[in-house]
mmCIF file of C-alpha atoms and ligand atoms in Angstrom:
data_model
loop_
_atom_site.group_PDB
_atom_site.id
_atom_site.type_symbol
_atom_site.label_atom_id
_atom_site.label_comp_id
_atom_site.label_asym_id
_atom_site.label_seq_id
_atom_site.Cartn_x
_atom_site.Cartn_y
_atom_site.Cartn_z
ATOM 1 C CA MET Q 13 82.045 126.536 26.544
ATOM 2 C CA LEU Q 14 83.648 123.173 27.108
ATOM 3 C CA MET Q 15 81.629 120.614 25.158
ATOM 4 C CA THR Q 16 82.758 117.240 23.971
ATOM 5 C CA ASN Q 17 82.397 116.684 20.251
ATOM 6 C CA PHE Q 18 82.202 112.903 20.592
ATOM 7 C CA LEU Q 19 78.803 112.904 18.918
ATOM 8 C CA ARG Q 20 80.074 114.692 15.859
ATOM 9 C CA GLU Q 21 82.723 112.045 15.392
ATOM 10 C CA ARG Q 22 80.362 109.187 16.108
ATOM 11 C CA LYS Q 23 79.312 107.563 12.813
ATOM 12 C CA SER Q 24 77.685 104.324 11.745
ATOM 13 C CA VAL Q 25 80.263 101.980 10.260
ATOM 14 C CA ARG Q 26 78.966 99.627 7.581
ATOM 15 C CA GLU Q 27 82.203 98.067 6.362
ATOM 16 C CA PHE Q 28 84.262 96.146 8.835
ATOM 17 C CA LYS Q 29 87.751 94.696 8.657
ATOM 18 C CA ASN Q 30 87.973 90.941 8.788
ATOM 19 C CA LYS Q 31 89.526 91.196 12.235
ATOM 20 C CA LYS Q 32 88.094 89.728 15.412
ATOM 21 C CA ILE Q 33 88.020 91.598 18.695
ATOM 22 C CA ASP Q 34 90.488 90.208 21.239
ATOM 23 C CA VAL Q 35 88.902 87.546 23.507
ATOM 24 C CA ASP Q 36 89.776 89.465 26.678
ATOM 25 C CA VAL Q 37 88.069 92.584 25.299
ATOM 26 C CA LEU Q 38 85.035 90.476 24.349
ATOM 27 C CA SER Q 39 84.768 89.175 27.896
ATOM 28 C CA ASP Q 40 85.033 92.751 29.247
ATOM 29 C CA ILE Q 41 82.182 93.668 26.893
ATOM 30 C CA LYS Q 42 80.086 90.787 28.251
ATOM 31 C CA VAL Q 43 80.652 91.998 31.808
ATOM 32 C CA TYR Q 44 79.711 95.515 30.745
ATOM 33 C CA LEU Q 45 76.482 94.294 29.105
ATOM 34 C CA GLU Q 46 75.518 92.600 32.356
ATOM 35 C CA SER Q 47 76.238 95.770 34.323
ATOM 36 C CA ILE Q 48 74.036 97.761 31.936
ATOM 37 C CA GLU Q 49 71.172 95.270 32.370
ATOM 38 C CA ASN Q 50 71.510 95.733 36.124
ATOM 39 C CA GLU Q 51 71.600 99.509 35.792
ATOM 40 C CA GLU Q 52 68.446 99.435 33.684
ATOM 41 C CA ASN Q 53 66.981 97.555 36.619
ATOM 42 C CA ASN Q 54 63.516 96.881 35.198
ATOM 43 C CA GLY Q 55 64.360 93.645 33.454
ATOM 44 C CA SER Q 56 62.904 95.076 30.258
ATOM 45 C CA VAL Q 57 65.987 94.611 28.113
ATOM 46 C CA ARG Q 58 68.586 91.905 27.599
ATOM 47 C CA PHE Q 59 71.818 92.331 25.655
ATOM 48 C CA SER Q 60 73.680 89.291 24.281
ATOM 49 C CA LEU Q 61 77.028 89.173 22.584
ATOM 50 C CA TYR Q 62 77.299 86.920 19.508
ATOM 51 C CA GLU Q 63 80.984 86.183 19.256
ATOM 52 C CA TYR Q 64 80.732 84.185 16.045
ATOM 53 C CA GLY Q 65 79.288 86.798 13.730
ATOM 54 C CA GLU Q 66 79.759 84.843 10.522
ATOM 55 C CA LYS Q 67 76.921 82.421 11.295
ATOM 56 C CA LEU Q 68 74.535 85.219 12.200
ATOM 57 C CA TYR Q 69 75.498 87.206 9.108
ATOM 58 C CA ASN Q 70 74.890 84.255 6.802
ATOM 59 C CA GLU Q 71 71.449 83.647 8.321
ATOM 60 C CA LEU Q 72 70.433 87.305 8.050
ATOM 61 C CA LYS Q 73 71.960 88.030 4.648
ATOM 62 C CA GLY Q 74 69.241 89.279 2.301
ATOM 63 C CA VAL Q 75 66.664 89.746 5.085
ATOM 64 C CA GLY Q 76 68.285 91.824 7.862
ATOM 65 C CA GLY Q 77 69.138 95.540 7.533
ATOM 66 C CA TYR Q 78 67.575 98.215 5.339
ATOM 67 C CA SER Q 79 65.912 96.433 2.363
ATOM 68 C CA GLY Q 80 67.777 93.237 3.199
ATOM 69 C CA VAL Q 81 71.204 94.874 3.018
ATOM 70 C CA MET Q 82 72.719 93.090 5.972
ATOM 71 C CA ILE Q 83 75.832 94.563 7.581
ATOM 72 C CA GLU Q 84 78.699 92.072 7.862
ATOM 73 C CA SER Q 85 80.772 92.288 11.021
ATOM 74 C CA PRO Q 86 82.841 89.861 13.097
ATOM 75 C CA HIS Q 87 80.508 90.080 16.124
ATOM 76 C CA TYR Q 88 77.029 91.327 16.984
ATOM 77 C CA ILE Q 89 75.126 92.427 20.083
ATOM 78 C CA THR Q 90 71.408 91.659 20.162
ATOM 79 C CA LEU Q 91 68.869 93.854 21.917
ATOM 80 C CA GLU Q 92 66.078 91.708 23.315
ATOM 81 C CA LEU Q 93 63.041 93.617 24.483
ATOM 82 C CA MET Q 94 61.252 91.742 27.239
ATOM 83 C CA ASN Q 95 57.937 93.596 27.010
ATOM 84 C CA ASN Q 96 56.230 96.021 24.697
ATOM 85 C CA GLN Q 97 55.693 98.945 27.038
ATOM 86 C CA GLU Q 98 56.625 102.341 25.617
ATOM 87 C CA SER Q 99 58.961 103.048 28.509
ATOM 88 C CA SER Q 100 60.788 99.744 27.876
ATOM 89 C CA ILE Q 101 61.325 100.505 24.193
ATOM 90 C CA ILE Q 102 62.650 103.968 25.038
ATOM 91 C CA SER Q 103 64.942 102.664 27.740
ATOM 92 C CA SER Q 104 66.277 99.795 25.569
ATOM 93 C CA ALA Q 105 67.499 102.310 22.965
ATOM 94 C CA TYR Q 106 68.863 104.626 25.671
ATOM 95 C CA TYR Q 107 70.964 101.824 27.138
ATOM 96 C CA MET Q 108 72.103 100.516 23.752
ATOM 97 C CA GLU Q 109 73.588 103.961 23.099
ATOM 98 C CA LYS Q 110 75.346 103.753 26.447
ATOM 99 C CA VAL Q 111 76.827 100.444 25.248
ATOM 100 C CA ILE Q 112 77.892 102.132 21.988
ATOM 101 C CA THR Q 113 79.692 104.876 23.929
ATOM 102 C CA LYS Q 114 81.605 102.202 25.854
ATOM 103 C CA LEU Q 115 82.490 100.360 22.625
ATOM 104 C CA ASN Q 116 83.626 103.567 20.917
ATOM 105 C CA ASN Q 117 85.852 104.291 23.914
ATOM 106 C CA LEU Q 118 87.419 100.864 23.351
ATOM 107 C CA GLY Q 119 88.104 101.843 19.702
ATOM 108 C CA ILE Q 120 85.310 99.587 18.425
ATOM 109 C CA ASP Q 121 82.975 100.724 15.629
ATOM 110 C CA THR Q 122 79.279 99.935 15.418
ATOM 111 C CA CYS Q 123 76.147 100.079 13.292
ATOM 112 C CA TRP Q 124 72.548 99.530 14.370
ATOM 113 C CA VAL Q 125 70.871 96.923 12.161
ATOM 114 C CA SER Q 126 67.073 96.665 11.928
ATOM 115 C CA ILE Q 127 65.727 93.127 11.772
ATOM 116 C CA GLY Q 128 62.066 93.878 12.537
ATOM 117 C CA ASN Q 129 61.033 92.521 9.122
ATOM 118 C CA VAL Q 130 62.676 89.137 9.606
ATOM 119 C CA GLU Q 131 60.117 86.362 10.156
ATOM 120 C CA GLN Q 132 59.700 85.083 13.702
ATOM 121 C CA ASP Q 133 60.478 81.473 12.705
ATOM 122 C CA LYS Q 134 63.742 82.578 11.189
ATOM 123 C CA LYS Q 135 64.584 84.531 14.314
ATOM 124 C CA LEU Q 136 63.919 81.504 16.510
ATOM 125 C CA GLN Q 137 66.172 79.476 14.241
ATOM 126 C CA ILE Q 138 68.959 82.072 14.547
ATOM 127 C CA PHE Q 139 68.687 83.104 18.169
ATOM 128 C CA GLY Q 140 67.259 79.943 19.686
ATOM 129 C CA GLU Q 141 65.433 80.409 22.963
ATOM 130 C CA ILE Q 142 64.333 84.031 22.911
ATOM 131 C CA ILE Q 143 61.753 85.128 25.430
ATOM 132 C CA GLY Q 144 61.307 88.688 24.223
ATOM 133 C CA GLU Q 145 61.473 90.386 20.815
ATOM 134 C CA ILE Q 146 64.665 91.069 18.894
ATOM 135 C CA ASN Q 147 64.091 93.816 16.338
ATOM 136 C CA TYR Q 148 67.505 95.447 16.438
ATOM 137 C CA ILE Q 149 71.041 94.200 16.625
ATOM 138 C CA LEU Q 150 74.351 96.009 16.693
ATOM 139 C CA ALA Q 151 77.146 95.123 14.268
ATOM 140 C CA ILE Q 152 80.488 95.587 16.032
ATOM 141 C CA GLY Q 153 84.131 95.400 14.984
ATOM 142 C CA TYR Q 154 86.890 97.537 13.501
ATOM 143 C CA GLY Q 155 85.819 99.689 10.575
ATOM 144 C CA LYS Q 156 87.715 99.806 7.320
ATOM 145 C CA ALA Q 157 89.477 103.132 6.660
ATOM 146 C CA ARG Q 158 87.025 105.773 5.467
ATOM 147 C CA ASN Q 159 87.643 108.363 2.828
ATOM 148 C CA PRO Q 160 87.403 111.615 4.821
ATOM 149 C CA PHE Q 161 86.530 113.547 1.647
ATOM 150 C CA VAL Q 162 83.434 111.512 0.855
ATOM 151 C CA ASN Q 163 80.395 112.434 2.909
ATOM 152 C CA ASP Q 164 77.970 109.624 3.590
ATOM 153 C CA PRO Q 165 74.669 110.852 2.036
ATOM 154 C CA ILE Q 166 72.569 109.336 4.826
ATOM 155 C CA SER Q 167 74.496 111.158 7.547
ATOM 156 C CA ASP Q 168 73.155 114.660 6.800
ATOM 157 C CA ARG Q 169 71.533 116.523 9.649
ATOM 158 C CA ILE Q 170 68.702 119.016 10.023
ATOM 159 C CA GLY Q 171 69.557 122.510 11.258
ATOM 160 C CA VAL Q 172 69.172 123.633 14.857
ATOM 161 C CA GLU Q 173 66.443 126.038 13.680
ATOM 162 C CA ASP Q 174 64.367 123.008 12.602
ATOM 163 C CA LEU Q 175 65.145 121.008 15.718
ATOM 164 C CA VAL Q 176 64.167 123.491 18.425
ATOM 165 C CA PHE Q 177 60.877 125.281 19.015
ATOM 166 C CA ILE Q 178 60.621 128.132 21.493
ATOM 167 C CA ASP Q 179 57.539 128.080 23.755
ATOM 168 C CA LYS Q 180 55.256 126.833 20.984
ATOM 169 C CA ILE Q 181 55.448 124.128 18.296
ATOM 170 C CA GLY Q 182 56.584 125.662 15.016
ATOM 171 C CA ASN Q 183 58.215 128.697 16.621
ATOM 172 C CA PRO Q 184 61.968 128.623 15.766
ATOM 173 C CA PRO Q 185 64.709 130.181 17.921
ATOM 174 C CA GLU Q 186 65.689 133.678 16.893
ATOM 175 C CA GLY Q 187 69.056 135.455 16.870
ATOM 176 C CA ASP Q 188 71.268 134.607 19.817
ATOM 177 C CA GLU Q 189 68.460 133.130 21.915
ATOM 178 C CA LEU Q 190 70.061 129.698 22.414
ATOM 179 C CA GLU Q 191 73.541 131.162 22.836
ATOM 180 C CA ASN Q 192 72.324 133.578 25.494
ATOM 181 C CA ARG Q 193 70.898 130.634 27.420
ATOM 182 C CA GLY Q 194 74.129 128.636 27.008
ATOM 183 C CA LEU Q 195 72.291 125.935 25.056
ATOM 184 C CA ASP Q 196 73.601 126.508 21.516
ATOM 185 C CA ASP Q 197 76.355 123.854 21.625
ATOM 186 C CA LEU Q 198 74.062 121.322 23.254
ATOM 187 C CA PHE Q 199 71.496 121.555 20.458
ATOM 188 C CA TYR Q 200 74.197 121.783 17.805
ATOM 189 C CA TYR Q 201 75.838 118.511 18.851
ATOM 190 C CA VAL Q 202 72.792 116.492 19.828
ATOM 191 C CA ARG Q 203 71.678 116.501 16.160
ATOM 192 C CA PHE Q 204 74.472 114.041 15.403
ATOM 193 C CA ALA Q 205 72.649 111.286 17.268
ATOM 194 C CA PRO Q 206 71.806 108.339 15.001
ATOM 195 C CA SER Q 207 68.212 107.627 14.006
ATOM 196 C CA ALA Q 208 66.497 104.884 12.007
ATOM 197 C CA PHE Q 209 66.649 105.763 8.277
ATOM 198 C CA ASN Q 210 68.283 108.994 9.455
ATOM 199 C CA LYS Q 211 64.765 110.415 9.843
ATOM 200 C CA GLN Q 212 65.775 112.630 12.794
ATOM 201 C CA PRO Q 213 62.203 112.780 14.092
ATOM 202 C CA TRP Q 214 63.166 114.498 17.358
ATOM 203 C CA ARG Q 215 62.029 118.037 18.178
ATOM 204 C CA PHE Q 216 62.692 120.012 21.347
ATOM 205 C CA LEU Q 217 60.144 122.411 22.766
ATOM 206 C CA LEU Q 218 62.134 124.828 24.895
ATOM 207 C CA LYS Q 219 60.440 126.735 27.683
ATOM 208 C CA LYS Q 220 61.718 128.980 30.470
ATOM 209 C CA ASP Q 221 63.116 126.329 32.787
ATOM 210 C CA LYS Q 222 62.558 123.033 30.983
ATOM 211 C CA VAL Q 223 62.596 121.316 27.646
ATOM 212 C CA ASN Q 224 60.148 118.753 26.229
ATOM 213 C CA LEU Q 225 61.225 116.085 23.802
ATOM 214 C CA LEU Q 226 58.692 115.487 21.028
ATOM 215 C CA ILE Q 227 58.773 112.856 18.296
ATOM 216 C CA LYS Q 228 57.412 113.981 14.961
ATOM 217 C CA TYR Q 229 55.473 111.535 12.761
ATOM 218 C CA ASN Q 230 52.596 111.404 10.306
ATOM 219 C CA ASP Q 231 49.293 109.532 10.480
ATOM 220 C CA LYS Q 232 50.661 106.681 8.326
ATOM 221 C CA GLU Q 233 53.468 105.816 10.713
ATOM 222 C CA LYS Q 234 54.139 105.252 14.404
ATOM 223 C CA PRO Q 235 56.302 107.584 16.488
ATOM 224 C CA SER Q 236 59.802 106.120 16.695
ATOM 225 C CA LEU Q 237 60.361 105.392 20.371
ATOM 226 C CA MET Q 238 63.791 103.924 19.606
ATOM 227 C CA ASP Q 239 64.907 107.277 18.219
ATOM 228 C CA ALA Q 240 63.431 108.936 21.313
ATOM 229 C CA GLY Q 241 65.495 106.770 23.685
ATOM 230 C CA ILE Q 242 68.656 107.405 21.675
ATOM 231 C CA ILE Q 243 68.361 111.196 21.687
ATOM 232 C CA MET Q 244 67.446 111.204 25.398
ATOM 233 C CA TYR Q 245 70.715 109.448 26.158
ATOM 234 C CA TYR Q 246 72.783 111.962 24.191
ATOM 235 C CA PHE Q 247 70.884 115.016 25.415
ATOM 236 C CA GLU Q 248 71.400 113.928 29.017
ATOM 237 C CA TYR Q 249 75.075 113.167 28.409
ATOM 238 C CA LEU Q 250 75.727 116.548 26.787
ATOM 239 C CA ALA Q 251 73.646 118.464 29.349
ATOM 240 C CA ASN Q 252 75.545 116.779 32.185
ATOM 241 C CA SER Q 253 78.844 117.726 30.526
ATOM 242 C CA ILE Q 254 77.885 121.417 30.817
ATOM 243 C CA GLY Q 255 76.737 121.057 34.417
ATOM 244 C CA ILE Q 256 72.982 120.530 33.949
ATOM 245 C CA ASN Q 257 72.477 117.424 36.030
ATOM 246 C CA SER Q 258 68.829 116.561 35.427
ATOM 247 C CA LYS Q 259 67.259 113.361 34.170
ATOM 248 C CA TRP Q 260 64.407 112.871 31.729
ATOM 249 C CA GLU Q 261 60.966 112.255 33.123
ATOM 250 C CA LEU Q 262 58.644 110.428 30.766
ATOM 251 C CA ILE Q 263 55.312 111.908 29.657
ATOM 252 C CA LYS Q 264 52.504 109.481 28.866
ATOM 253 C CA ASP Q 265 49.755 109.601 26.249
ATOM 254 C CA MET Q 266 50.160 113.123 24.945
ATOM 255 C CA VAL Q 267 50.035 113.863 21.230
ATOM 256 C CA VAL Q 268 49.547 117.240 19.577
ATOM 257 C CA VAL Q 269 48.639 117.599 15.900
ATOM 258 C CA GLU Q 270 49.767 120.767 14.129
ATOM 259 C CA GLU Q 271 49.154 121.237 10.400
ATOM 260 C CA ASP Q 272 48.702 117.472 9.837
ATOM 261 C CA ILE Q 273 51.935 116.641 11.629
ATOM 262 C CA CYS Q 274 51.719 114.643 14.859
ATOM 263 C CA TYR Q 275 54.043 115.326 17.771
ATOM 264 C CA LYS Q 276 54.207 112.784 20.543
ATOM 265 C CA TYR Q 277 55.410 114.207 23.858
ATOM 266 C CA ILE Q 278 58.074 111.846 25.167
ATOM 267 C CA GLY Q 279 59.638 113.474 28.185
ATOM 268 C CA GLU Q 280 60.510 116.535 30.168
ATOM 269 C CA PHE Q 281 63.954 117.685 31.251
ATOM 270 C CA LYS Q 282 64.425 120.453 33.834
ATOM 271 C CA LEU Q 283 67.067 123.037 32.905
HETATM 272 C C1 FMN E 21 67.080 102.141 15.422
HETATM 273 C C2 FMN E 21 68.057 102.225 14.267
HETATM 274 C C3 FMN E 21 68.047 101.267 13.262
HETATM 275 C C4 FMN E 21 68.971 101.332 12.216
HETATM 276 N N1 FMN E 21 68.974 100.348 11.269
HETATM 277 C C5 FMN E 21 69.929 100.368 10.300
HETATM 278 C C6 FMN E 21 69.992 99.315 9.320
HETATM 279 O O1 FMN E 21 69.212 98.374 9.336
HETATM 280 N N2 FMN E 21 70.957 99.404 8.365
HETATM 281 C C7 FMN E 21 71.843 100.441 8.310
HETATM 282 O O2 FMN E 21 72.689 100.461 7.412
HETATM 283 N N3 FMN E 21 71.816 101.454 9.215
HETATM 284 C C8 FMN E 21 70.892 101.429 10.206
HETATM 285 N N4 FMN E 21 70.854 102.440 11.141
HETATM 286 C C9 FMN E 21 71.831 103.523 11.089
HETATM 287 C C10 FMN E 21 71.218 104.847 10.630
HETATM 288 O O3 FMN E 21 70.871 104.776 9.262
HETATM 289 C C11 FMN E 21 72.234 105.968 10.881
HETATM 290 O O4 FMN E 21 72.388 106.119 12.252
HETATM 291 C C12 FMN E 21 71.811 107.300 10.281
HETATM 292 O O5 FMN E 21 71.741 107.184 8.892
HETATM 293 C C13 FMN E 21 72.785 108.430 10.648
HETATM 294 O O6 FMN E 21 74.105 108.123 10.242
HETATM 295 P P1 FMN E 21 75.303 108.093 11.275
HETATM 296 O O7 FMN E 21 74.963 107.064 12.328
HETATM 297 O O8 FMN E 21 76.501 107.692 10.469
HETATM 298 O O9 FMN E 21 75.466 109.460 11.842
HETATM 299 C C14 FMN E 21 69.921 102.400 12.166
HETATM 300 C C15 FMN E 21 69.914 103.367 13.190
HETATM 301 C C16 FMN E 21 69.007 103.281 14.223
HETATM 302 C C17 FMN E 21 69.057 104.323 15.295
#
């Protein structure tokens, strides 16, 4: 089966060279961000390019990123969410991954950076007039050379047998089931999608002619809708590359609890 392995090669880059992106490429990126906002078409997300990353880095040092470990890069893209609807959060992450694919195709490396814990006053000081909420930004630039023999400990992935349920939550695929349906590569590669804290909360409930995306969480946390939007983008991309040309349809207000684990139904995809 012909299946791109672009997801396997796609990695977060946390150390960037001190090299700016060419101004012409930066203006192409700006045009692309505008086109993505238009494609999204609901006005629920705004992407802005911060060309002068140094200022932003200095302001967010010690407060942005996991436990205040801010990622230093020559430029950043901010994701501004214009409303708090679930569908907007999901679609903002979906489209940010589309932006990342474009950047990777231009040879540019990226890392999502969480800034949800940064105080609102500080954000206003950094970003000026923001109408919506900025909880995530993307560090962009050219990554330093990586040692191919050292595996990043936070890049590990769960197995396909933990990712996919057949017909019923908790029921793993058996034998050649996925292969016989031509879905083995799709589920193998989609696991390489990024997720916040590498939690990989996505689960797929596979039925005869459709698949449901579920997000797993416990009663002390909220389901990660950002991670949902990200995996939806990659699932759709990979499915389309093997000739399954459906689109996700969102499911509202459906949560199932199994053995103290909550599963939020996010969407349905016809196979
Ligand atoms: C919504 C989101 C927020 C993230 N925030 C951060 C962050 O603040 N700092 C960081 O170093 N990595 C961050 N990451 C990157 C993830 O930790 C990373 O994608 C995951 O560990 C898997 O590694 P990989 O992207 O190299 O495959 C974030 C990823 C996502 C999807």
